[in-house]
């Protein structure tokens, strides 16, 4: 894995061998015991109940509700469908305020639910800015959808106060935030409902899967109907719906991963600490910190690159990292407002999203987890430091090779 970084000629982008022999990903799945998973599958085949709210899904929902201290956890086939059904369940019509600095699924779900997304800017913490939310409220606004980006809790109390004053519903996209807290309370119990992703790349996964958590009995009942086509019994359909069901093998994976989650999170935490120590003092690189008083899953290692101080842009660094097999990601570039269909629907959105645009140019998410290991994180940080120091020579060489 190690190679001496002596001059720009040591870099793989100039045809030297890469720092890592194979790719290091952001979002490499971390799974629990394969034996425990197969034990659960064997039992499942004995019962021959493969899907449609079987015992493994029921066990998962009870375990999650208990862990997140919520009355209801309703499992779905993926996080996007969980979001869509959560947003559809209250029969809202109108505009939903949402950040553009999020994975595109957040915004697509609003549109699929028959609602209109309206983008509001984020703060320097990467989270929906309540002042920006207030500035885009119109008579057509019906809801706010905050995103607990990177597992950090949104400014829940201020968003709650705004939604109560203005008669709006408040929802959260908690795709990144399983097992995280806000003000000491588990994320999952805030707003009218929260939606989680159990995608394979998430800290806690079911291959594909999602969850909605809520304290509201009526909303939970409705969501359980909706995910099963609206059927209340064998041949009675009482509302609209679709197929949002989680399968039993997916629930078996989730239950198995729940057993090993504490180990995954403590590994992520150690990796984050290693990155923090190793990236320290590199001009133009700032690691997104976390409130030490909150529980975090440390699924994402997020840095911001200031092109002036770093002397290379984020995208130039990305090019170097990729050549070295460090497949860092620039989530959520270029911002949902610059992707279709939203770019065409609201071509002027960028004018009110300066912090979103800035972050879309600066954020880099680094690979973490067991695939990287501590010495890998140190090597990646050393590489980044080397790039900052050698920026002038790297640029000159790029100019010469062009
Ligand atoms: N809301 C938010 C805020 C979200 O971030 C997401 C999803 C959602 C809603 C929607 O939830 P889901 O409907 O997905 O449940 C990935 C994930 O696919 C996506 O779930 C996630 N957010 C997003 C942030 O990241 P991509 O397109 O970047 O994934 P992809 O295929 O590039 O995978 C990342 C890397 O992980 C790959 O380069 C290789 C590695 N990988 C991936 C998979 C699936 C593996 O090594 N093995 C694997 O099995 O979106």
CSV table of C-alpha atoms and ligand atoms in Angstrom, one decimal:
chain,number,residue,atom,x,y,z
A,1,UNK,CA,0.0,0.0,0.0
A,2,UNK,CA,2.8,2.4,0.7
A,3,UNK,CA,5.0,4.1,-1.8
A,4,UNK,CA,7.4,7.0,-1.1
A,5,UNK,CA,6.0,10.3,-2.2
A,6,UNK,CA,9.1,12.1,-3.3
A,7,UNK,CA,8.1,14.4,-6.1
A,8,UNK,CA,5.1,14.8,-8.4
A,9,UNK,CA,6.5,12.0,-10.5
A,10,UNK,CA,5.6,9.6,-7.6
A,11,UNK,CA,1.9,10.2,-8.4
A,12,UNK,CA,-0.3,7.7,-10.2
A,13,UNK,CA,-1.8,10.5,-12.3
A,14,UNK,CA,1.7,10.8,-13.8
A,15,UNK,CA,1.9,7.1,-14.5
A,16,UNK,CA,3.5,5.9,-11.2
A,17,UNK,CA,1.9,2.9,-9.6
A,18,UNK,CA,-1.1,3.7,-7.4
A,19,UNK,CA,-0.9,4.1,-3.6
A,20,UNK,CA,-3.4,1.3,-3.2
A,21,UNK,CA,-3.6,-1.9,-5.3
A,22,UNK,CA,-7.4,-1.9,-5.5
A,23,UNK,CA,-10.1,0.7,-5.2
A,24,UNK,CA,-11.1,2.1,-1.8
A,25,UNK,CA,-14.8,3.2,-1.9
A,26,UNK,CA,-17.0,5.6,0.0
A,27,UNK,CA,-19.9,3.4,1.0
A,28,UNK,CA,-18.3,0.0,1.0
A,29,UNK,CA,-20.9,-2.3,2.8
A,30,UNK,CA,-20.1,-3.3,6.3
A,31,UNK,CA,-22.1,-6.4,7.2
A,32,UNK,CA,-22.5,-8.6,10.3
A,33,UNK,CA,-21.9,-12.3,10.7
A,34,UNK,CA,-22.6,-14.2,7.5
A,35,UNK,CA,-23.2,-17.4,9.6
A,36,UNK,CA,-26.0,-15.7,11.5
A,37,UNK,CA,-27.5,-14.4,8.3
A,38,UNK,CA,-27.6,-17.9,6.8
A,39,UNK,CA,-29.1,-19.3,10.0
A,40,UNK,CA,-31.9,-16.8,9.7
A,41,UNK,CA,-32.3,-17.7,6.0
A,42,UNK,CA,-32.5,-21.4,6.8
A,43,UNK,CA,-35.3,-20.7,9.3
A,44,UNK,CA,-37.0,-18.5,6.8
A,45,UNK,CA,-37.1,-21.3,4.1
A,46,UNK,CA,-38.4,-23.7,6.7
A,47,UNK,CA,-41.3,-21.4,7.3
A,48,UNK,CA,-41.6,-20.6,3.6
A,49,UNK,CA,-42.7,-17.0,4.4
A,50,UNK,CA,-40.5,-15.0,2.1
A,51,UNK,CA,-42.1,-11.5,2.2
A,52,UNK,CA,-45.4,-9.7,3.0
A,53,UNK,CA,-44.7,-8.7,6.6
A,54,UNK,CA,-43.3,-11.9,7.8
A,55,UNK,CA,-41.8,-12.6,11.3
A,56,UNK,CA,-38.3,-11.2,10.4
A,57,UNK,CA,-39.8,-7.9,9.3
A,58,UNK,CA,-41.9,-7.8,12.4
A,59,UNK,CA,-38.9,-8.5,14.6
A,60,UNK,CA,-36.9,-5.8,12.8
A,61,UNK,CA,-39.6,-3.2,13.3
A,62,UNK,CA,-39.9,-4.0,17.0
A,63,UNK,CA,-36.1,-3.9,17.5
A,64,UNK,CA,-35.7,-0.6,15.6
A,65,UNK,CA,-38.6,1.1,17.5
A,66,UNK,CA,-37.0,0.0,20.7
A,67,UNK,CA,-33.6,1.2,19.8
A,68,UNK,CA,-34.8,4.6,18.5
A,69,UNK,CA,-37.3,5.0,21.3
A,70,UNK,CA,-40.2,5.5,18.9
A,71,UNK,CA,-43.7,4.1,19.0
A,72,UNK,CA,-43.6,2.9,15.3
A,73,UNK,CA,-41.0,1.8,12.9
A,74,UNK,CA,-42.4,0.7,9.5
A,75,UNK,CA,-40.1,-1.1,7.1
A,76,UNK,CA,-40.0,-0.4,3.4
A,77,UNK,CA,-38.2,-1.8,0.4
A,78,UNK,CA,-35.8,1.1,0.1
A,79,UNK,CA,-35.3,4.6,1.5
A,80,UNK,CA,-36.7,6.4,-1.5
A,81,UNK,CA,-40.0,4.6,-1.3
A,82,UNK,CA,-40.1,5.2,2.5
A,83,UNK,CA,-39.7,8.9,1.8
A,84,UNK,CA,-42.3,9.0,-0.9
A,85,UNK,CA,-44.9,7.1,1.2
A,86,UNK,CA,-44.2,9.3,4.2
A,87,UNK,CA,-44.8,12.4,2.2
A,88,UNK,CA,-48.0,11.0,0.5
A,89,UNK,CA,-49.6,9.6,3.7
A,90,UNK,CA,-51.1,12.9,4.9
A,91,UNK,CA,-52.6,13.8,1.5
A,92,UNK,CA,-50.8,17.1,1.3
A,93,UNK,CA,-50.9,19.3,-1.8
A,94,UNK,CA,-48.5,22.2,-2.4
A,95,UNK,CA,-44.9,23.1,-1.8
A,96,UNK,CA,-42.3,21.4,0.4
A,97,UNK,CA,-39.2,23.2,1.5
A,98,UNK,CA,-36.0,21.1,1.2
A,99,UNK,CA,-32.3,21.7,0.9
A,100,UNK,CA,-30.7,21.3,-2.5
A,101,UNK,CA,-27.6,19.9,-0.8
A,102,UNK,CA,-28.8,16.4,-0.5
A,103,UNK,CA,-28.9,13.1,-2.4
A,104,UNK,CA,-31.3,13.5,-5.4
A,105,UNK,CA,-33.7,10.9,-3.9
A,106,UNK,CA,-34.8,13.4,-1.3
A,107,UNK,CA,-36.1,15.7,-3.9
A,108,UNK,CA,-37.4,13.1,-6.4
A,109,UNK,CA,-39.5,11.6,-3.5
A,110,UNK,CA,-41.2,15.0,-3.0
A,111,UNK,CA,-42.1,15.1,-6.7
A,112,UNK,CA,-43.2,11.5,-6.8
A,113,UNK,CA,-45.5,12.3,-3.9
A,114,UNK,CA,-47.2,14.9,-6.1
A,115,UNK,CA,-45.7,17.8,-4.2
A,116,UNK,CA,-43.5,20.7,-5.4
A,117,UNK,CA,-39.9,21.0,-4.0
A,118,UNK,CA,-38.8,24.5,-3.1
A,119,UNK,CA,-35.1,24.8,-2.3
A,120,UNK,CA,-33.8,26.7,0.7
A,121,UNK,CA,-30.1,27.3,1.5
A,122,UNK,CA,-28.0,25.5,4.1
A,123,UNK,CA,-25.8,26.8,6.9
A,124,UNK,CA,-22.1,26.3,7.3
A,125,UNK,CA,-23.0,23.1,9.2
A,126,UNK,CA,-24.3,21.7,5.8
A,127,UNK,CA,-27.9,21.6,7.3
A,128,UNK,CA,-31.1,23.4,6.3
A,129,UNK,CA,-30.9,27.0,7.5
A,130,UNK,CA,-34.2,27.9,9.4
A,131,UNK,CA,-33.8,31.6,8.3
A,132,UNK,CA,-33.6,30.5,4.7
A,133,UNK,CA,-36.6,28.3,5.2
A,134,UNK,CA,-38.7,31.3,6.5
A,135,UNK,CA,-37.6,33.3,3.5
A,136,UNK,CA,-39.1,30.9,1.0
A,137,UNK,CA,-42.5,30.2,2.7
A,138,UNK,CA,-45.5,31.1,0.5
A,139,UNK,CA,-49.2,30.5,0.9
A,140,UNK,CA,-48.7,27.2,-1.0
A,141,UNK,CA,-46.1,25.8,1.5
A,142,UNK,CA,-47.4,22.7,3.3
A,143,UNK,CA,-44.3,21.1,4.7
A,144,UNK,CA,-40.6,21.3,5.5
A,145,UNK,CA,-38.4,18.3,4.8
A,146,UNK,CA,-35.1,18.6,6.8
A,147,UNK,CA,-32.2,16.3,6.0
A,148,UNK,CA,-29.9,15.1,8.9
A,149,UNK,CA,-27.0,15.3,6.5
A,150,UNK,CA,-23.9,13.1,7.5
A,151,UNK,CA,-25.8,12.0,10.6
A,152,UNK,CA,-25.9,15.5,12.2
A,153,UNK,CA,-29.3,16.5,13.6
A,154,UNK,CA,-31.0,19.4,11.9
A,155,UNK,CA,-31.9,22.5,13.8
A,156,UNK,CA,-35.0,20.6,14.9
A,157,UNK,CA,-36.3,23.0,17.5
A,158,UNK,CA,-36.3,26.1,15.2
A,159,UNK,CA,-37.8,24.1,12.3
A,160,UNK,CA,-40.4,22.8,14.7
A,161,UNK,CA,-41.3,26.3,15.9
A,162,UNK,CA,-41.5,27.6,12.3
A,163,UNK,CA,-43.8,24.7,11.3
A,164,UNK,CA,-46.1,25.2,14.3
A,165,UNK,CA,-46.3,29.0,13.7
A,166,UNK,CA,-47.0,28.6,10.0
A,167,UNK,CA,-49.2,25.5,10.2
A,168,UNK,CA,-46.8,23.3,8.3
A,169,UNK,CA,-45.9,19.6,8.6
A,170,UNK,CA,-42.3,18.8,9.5
A,171,UNK,CA,-40.6,15.7,8.2
A,172,UNK,CA,-37.0,14.5,8.2
A,173,UNK,CA,-34.9,12.6,5.8
A,174,UNK,CA,-32.8,10.6,8.3
A,175,UNK,CA,-31.1,8.4,5.6
A,176,UNK,CA,-27.6,9.1,7.1
A,177,UNK,CA,-28.6,9.2,10.7
A,178,UNK,CA,-29.3,5.7,12.1
A,179,UNK,CA,-28.2,5.5,15.7
A,180,UNK,CA,-27.4,9.2,15.9
A,181,UNK,CA,-28.8,11.6,18.5
A,182,UNK,CA,-30.0,15.2,18.5
A,183,UNK,CA,-29.8,16.9,22.0
A,184,UNK,CA,-29.4,13.5,23.5
A,185,UNK,CA,-32.5,12.0,21.9
A,186,UNK,CA,-32.3,9.3,19.1
A,187,UNK,CA,-33.0,10.7,15.7
A,188,UNK,CA,-36.3,9.0,14.6
A,189,UNK,CA,-38.7,10.6,17.0
A,190,UNK,CA,-38.7,14.2,15.6
A,191,UNK,CA,-41.3,15.9,13.4
A,192,UNK,CA,-44.4,14.1,12.1
A,193,UNK,CA,-42.2,11.3,10.8
A,194,UNK,CA,-38.6,10.5,9.7
A,195,UNK,CA,-37.4,8.3,6.9
A,196,UNK,CA,-34.2,6.1,7.0
A,197,UNK,CA,-32.3,4.3,4.3
A,198,UNK,CA,-31.1,0.8,4.8
A,199,UNK,CA,-29.2,0.8,1.5
A,200,UNK,CA,-26.0,-1.4,1.3
A,201,UNK,CA,-23.8,1.7,1.6
A,202,UNK,CA,-25.3,2.8,4.9
A,203,UNK,CA,-24.0,2.1,8.3
A,204,UNK,CA,-26.9,-0.2,9.0
A,205,UNK,CA,-28.2,-2.0,6.0
A,206,UNK,CA,-30.6,-4.6,4.6
A,207,UNK,CA,-29.1,-4.7,1.1
A,208,UNK,CA,-31.9,-2.4,0.0
A,209,UNK,CA,-34.4,-1.1,2.5
A,210,UNK,CA,-35.9,1.8,4.3
A,211,UNK,CA,-37.8,2.7,7.5
A,212,UNK,CA,-40.3,5.4,8.5
A,213,UNK,CA,-40.4,6.1,12.2
A,214,UNK,CA,-43.2,8.1,13.9
A,215,UNK,CA,-44.9,8.6,17.2
A,216,UNK,CA,-48.3,9.1,15.4
A,217,UNK,CA,-50.5,6.0,15.6
A,218,UNK,CA,-52.8,7.1,12.7
A,219,UNK,CA,-49.9,8.0,10.4
A,220,UNK,CA,-48.3,4.6,11.2
A,221,UNK,CA,-51.5,2.7,10.4
A,222,UNK,CA,-51.8,4.6,7.1
A,223,UNK,CA,-48.2,3.9,6.1
A,224,UNK,CA,-48.7,0.1,6.9
A,225,UNK,CA,-51.7,0.1,4.5
A,226,UNK,CA,-50.0,2.1,1.8
A,227,UNK,CA,-46.9,-0.1,1.6
A,228,UNK,CA,-49.3,-3.0,0.9
A,229,UNK,CA,-51.4,-1.5,-2.0
A,230,UNK,CA,-53.9,-0.1,0.5
A,231,UNK,CA,-55.2,-3.6,1.5
A,232,UNK,CA,-56.9,-3.7,4.9
A,233,UNK,CA,-57.8,-7.4,4.5
A,234,UNK,CA,-57.7,-10.0,1.7
A,235,UNK,CA,-60.0,-8.1,-0.7
A,236,UNK,CA,-60.6,-4.7,0.8
A,237,UNK,CA,-58.6,-1.7,-0.4
A,238,UNK,CA,-59.1,1.4,1.7
A,239,UNK,CA,-56.5,3.9,0.3
A,240,UNK,CA,-54.0,4.4,-2.4
A,241,UNK,CA,-50.7,2.7,-2.1
A,242,UNK,CA,-48.2,0.6,-3.8
A,243,UNK,CA,-45.7,-2.2,-3.2
A,244,UNK,CA,-43.4,-0.8,-0.5
A,245,UNK,CA,-42.7,-4.1,1.4
A,246,UNK,CA,-39.4,-5.2,2.7
A,247,UNK,CA,-38.6,-8.8,2.0
A,248,UNK,CA,-37.7,-11.4,4.7
A,249,UNK,CA,-34.1,-11.9,3.4
A,250,UNK,CA,-33.6,-8.2,3.6
A,251,UNK,CA,-34.9,-8.1,7.2
A,252,UNK,CA,-32.6,-11.1,8.0
A,253,UNK,CA,-29.7,-9.0,6.8
A,254,UNK,CA,-30.8,-6.0,8.9
A,255,UNK,CA,-31.3,-8.0,12.1
A,256,UNK,CA,-27.9,-9.6,11.6
A,257,UNK,CA,-26.3,-6.1,11.0
A,258,UNK,CA,-28.1,-4.8,14.1
A,259,UNK,CA,-26.2,-7.3,16.2
A,260,UNK,CA,-22.8,-6.0,14.8
A,261,UNK,CA,-23.7,-2.3,14.6
A,262,UNK,CA,-21.8,-1.2,17.7
A,263,UNK,CA,-18.6,-2.7,16.3
A,264,UNK,CA,-19.1,-1.1,12.9
A,265,UNK,CA,-19.7,2.3,14.6
A,266,UNK,CA,-16.7,2.1,16.9
A,267,UNK,CA,-14.5,1.2,13.9
A,268,UNK,CA,-15.9,4.2,12.0
A,269,UNK,CA,-15.2,6.3,15.0
A,270,UNK,CA,-11.6,5.2,15.2
A,271,UNK,CA,-11.2,5.8,11.5
A,272,UNK,CA,-12.6,9.3,11.9
A,273,UNK,CA,-10.3,10.1,14.8
A,274,UNK,CA,-7.3,8.8,12.7
A,275,UNK,CA,-8.3,11.1,9.8
A,276,UNK,CA,-8.7,14.0,12.2
A,277,UNK,CA,-5.2,13.6,13.6
A,278,UNK,CA,-3.6,12.9,10.3
A,279,UNK,CA,-5.3,15.8,8.3
A,280,UNK,CA,-4.6,18.3,11.1
A,281,UNK,CA,-2.8,21.4,10.0
A,282,UNK,CA,-3.0,20.8,6.2
A,283,UNK,CA,-3.7,24.3,4.8
A,284,UNK,CA,-7.1,24.5,3.0
A,285,UNK,CA,-8.4,21.2,4.4
A,286,UNK,CA,-11.1,21.2,7.1
A,287,UNK,CA,-12.7,18.0,8.4
A,288,UNK,CA,-16.4,18.3,9.3
A,289,UNK,CA,-16.5,18.0,13.1
A,290,UNK,CA,-19.2,16.6,15.3
A,291,UNK,CA,-20.8,17.6,18.6
A,292,UNK,CA,-19.0,15.3,21.1
A,293,UNK,CA,-22.2,15.4,23.2
A,294,UNK,CA,-24.1,13.6,20.5
A,295,UNK,CA,-24.0,9.9,19.4
A,296,UNK,CA,-22.7,9.7,15.8
A,297,UNK,CA,-22.4,6.8,13.4
A,298,UNK,CA,-19.3,8.3,11.7
A,299,UNK,CA,-20.5,6.8,8.4
A,300,UNK,CA,-19.1,9.7,6.4
A,301,UNK,CA,-15.7,11.4,6.6
A,302,UNK,CA,-16.4,14.8,5.1
A,303,UNK,CA,-13.8,17.4,4.3
A,304,UNK,CA,-14.0,20.8,2.7
A,305,UNK,CA,-11.2,21.9,0.4
A,306,UNK,CA,-10.5,25.6,0.1
A,307,UNK,CA,-8.9,26.0,-3.3
A,308,UNK,CA,-7.0,29.1,-2.4
A,309,UNK,CA,-5.2,27.7,0.7
A,310,UNK,CA,-4.9,24.2,-0.6
A,311,UNK,CA,-3.6,25.6,-3.9
A,312,UNK,CA,-5.5,22.9,-5.9
A,313,UNK,CA,-9.2,22.8,-6.4
A,314,UNK,CA,-11.3,20.0,-4.9
A,315,UNK,CA,-11.8,18.6,-8.4
A,316,UNK,CA,-8.0,18.6,-9.0
A,317,UNK,CA,-7.4,16.8,-5.8
A,318,UNK,CA,-10.2,14.3,-6.7
A,319,UNK,CA,-8.4,13.5,-9.9
A,320,UNK,CA,-5.2,12.7,-8.1
A,321,UNK,CA,-7.0,10.6,-5.4
A,322,UNK,CA,-8.9,8.6,-8.0
A,323,UNK,CA,-5.6,7.8,-9.8
A,324,UNK,CA,-4.3,6.4,-6.5
A,325,UNK,CA,-7.4,4.2,-6.1
A,326,UNK,CA,-8.9,6.4,-3.4
A,327,UNK,CA,-12.4,6.8,-4.8
A,328,UNK,CA,-13.4,9.8,-2.8
A,329,UNK,CA,-16.8,11.3,-3.7
A,330,UNK,CA,-18.0,14.8,-4.2
A,331,UNK,CA,-21.5,14.3,-2.7
A,332,UNK,CA,-23.8,16.2,-3.5
A,333,UNK,CA,-22.2,18.0,-6.5
A,334,UNK,CA,-23.6,19.9,-8.4
A,335,UNK,CA,-26.6,20.3,-6.1
A,336,UNK,CA,-30.1,19.0,-6.8
A,337,UNK,CA,-31.1,22.5,-8.1
A,338,UNK,CA,-28.6,22.0,-10.9
A,339,UNK,CA,-29.9,18.5,-11.9
A,340,UNK,CA,-33.0,17.7,-14.0
A,341,UNK,CA,-35.9,18.2,-13.8
A,342,UNK,CA,-35.3,20.8,-11.1
A,343,UNK,CA,-32.8,22.9,-13.1
A,344,UNK,CA,-35.5,23.5,-15.7
A,345,UNK,CA,-38.4,23.9,-13.3
A,346,UNK,CA,-36.5,26.5,-11.2
A,347,UNK,CA,-33.6,27.9,-13.2
A,348,UNK,CA,-33.0,30.8,-10.8
A,349,UNK,CA,-32.8,28.7,-7.6
A,350,UNK,CA,-29.0,29.1,-7.5
A,351,UNK,CA,-29.4,32.8,-6.8
A,352,UNK,CA,-30.8,32.0,-3.3
A,353,UNK,CA,-28.4,29.1,-2.6
A,354,UNK,CA,-24.9,30.6,-2.2
A,355,UNK,CA,-23.8,28.3,0.6
A,356,UNK,CA,-25.1,25.3,-1.2
A,357,UNK,CA,-23.2,26.3,-4.4
A,358,UNK,CA,-20.0,26.9,-2.4
A,359,UNK,CA,-20.2,23.5,-0.6
A,360,UNK,CA,-20.9,21.7,-3.8
A,361,UNK,CA,-17.5,23.0,-5.0
A,362,UNK,CA,-15.7,22.2,-1.8
A,363,UNK,CA,-17.0,19.0,-0.2
A,364,UNK,CA,-15.1,15.7,-0.5
A,365,UNK,CA,-16.1,12.5,1.2
A,366,UNK,CA,-13.2,10.1,1.9
A,367,UNK,CA,-13.3,6.3,2.1
A,368,UNK,CA,-13.6,4.8,5.5
A,369,UNK,CA,-14.4,1.6,7.4
A,370,UNK,CA,-12.5,-1.7,7.5
A,371,UNK,CA,-11.4,-1.6,3.8
A,372,UNK,CA,-9.2,1.4,4.6
A,373,UNK,CA,-7.8,0.6,8.1
A,374,UNK,CA,-5.9,3.1,10.2
A,375,UNK,CA,-2.7,3.0,8.2
A,376,UNK,CA,-4.7,3.6,5.0
A,377,UNK,CA,-6.3,6.7,6.5
A,378,UNK,CA,-2.8,8.0,7.5
A,379,UNK,CA,-1.5,7.2,4.0
A,380,UNK,CA,-4.5,9.1,2.4
A,381,UNK,CA,-3.9,12.1,4.6
A,382,UNK,CA,-0.2,12.1,3.8
A,383,UNK,CA,-1.1,12.0,0.1
A,384,UNK,CA,-3.4,15.0,0.6
A,385,UNK,CA,-0.7,16.9,2.5
A,386,UNK,CA,1.8,16.0,-0.2
A,387,UNK,CA,-0.6,17.4,-2.9
A,388,UNK,CA,-0.9,20.7,-1.0
A,389,UNK,CA,2.8,21.1,-0.7
A,390,UNK,CA,3.6,20.0,-4.2
A,391,UNK,CA,0.7,21.9,-5.8
A,392,UNK,CA,2.8,24.2,-7.9
A,393,UNK,CA,4.9,21.3,-9.4
A,394,UNK,CA,1.7,19.2,-10.0
A,395,UNK,CA,0.2,22.1,-11.9
A,396,UNK,CA,3.3,22.7,-13.9
A,397,UNK,CA,3.5,19.0,-14.9
A,398,UNK,CA,-0.2,19.0,-15.9
A,399,UNK,CA,0.5,22.0,-18.0
A,400,UNK,CA,3.4,20.3,-19.7
A,401,UNK,CA,1.5,17.0,-20.3
A,402,UNK,CA,-1.6,18.7,-21.7
B,1,LIG,N1,-31.8,10.5,1.2
B,1,LIG,C1,-30.5,10.6,1.4
B,1,LIG,C2,-30.0,11.8,2.1
B,1,LIG,C3,-29.6,9.7,0.8
B,1,LIG,O1,-28.3,9.8,1.0
B,1,LIG,C4,-30.2,8.6,0.2
B,1,LIG,C5,-29.3,7.6,-0.4
B,1,LIG,C6,-31.6,8.4,0.1
B,1,LIG,C7,-32.4,9.4,0.6
B,1,LIG,C8,-32.2,7.3,-0.7
B,1,LIG,O2,-32.1,6.1,0.0
B,1,LIG,P1,-32.1,4.7,-0.8
B,1,LIG,O3,-33.4,4.7,-1.7
B,1,LIG,O4,-30.8,4.6,-1.6
B,1,LIG,O5,-32.3,3.6,0.2
B,1,LIG,C9,-25.2,5.9,-2.8
B,1,LIG,C10,-26.3,5.0,-2.3
B,1,LIG,O6,-26.8,4.2,-3.4
B,1,LIG,C11,-27.5,5.8,-1.8
B,1,LIG,O7,-28.2,4.9,-1.0
B,1,LIG,C12,-27.0,6.9,-0.9
B,1,LIG,N2,-28.0,7.7,-0.4
B,1,LIG,C13,-26.0,7.8,-1.6
B,1,LIG,C14,-25.5,8.9,-0.7
B,1,LIG,O8,-24.9,7.0,-2.0
B,1,LIG,P2,-24.3,6.2,-5.2
B,1,LIG,O9,-24.9,6.3,-6.5
B,1,LIG,O10,-23.2,7.2,-4.8
B,1,LIG,O11,-23.8,4.7,-4.9
B,1,LIG,P3,-22.8,3.8,-5.6
B,1,LIG,O12,-23.4,2.8,-6.4
B,1,LIG,O13,-21.8,4.7,-6.3
B,1,LIG,O14,-22.1,3.1,-4.4
B,1,LIG,C15,-21.0,3.8,-3.6
B,1,LIG,C16,-19.8,2.9,-3.6
B,1,LIG,O15,-20.0,1.8,-2.7
B,1,LIG,C17,-19.5,2.3,-5.0
B,1,LIG,O16,-18.7,3.0,-5.7
B,1,LIG,C18,-18.9,0.9,-4.6
B,1,LIG,C19,-19.3,0.7,-3.2
B,1,LIG,N3,-20.3,-0.5,-3.1
B,1,LIG,C20,-21.6,-0.2,-3.4
B,1,LIG,C21,-22.5,-1.2,-3.3
B,1,LIG,C22,-24.0,-0.9,-3.5
B,1,LIG,C23,-19.8,-1.7,-2.9
B,1,LIG,O17,-18.6,-1.9,-2.7
B,1,LIG,N4,-20.7,-2.7,-2.8
B,1,LIG,C24,-22.1,-2.5,-3.0
B,1,LIG,O18,-22.9,-3.5,-2.8
B,1,LIG,O19,-25.4,6.3,-4.1
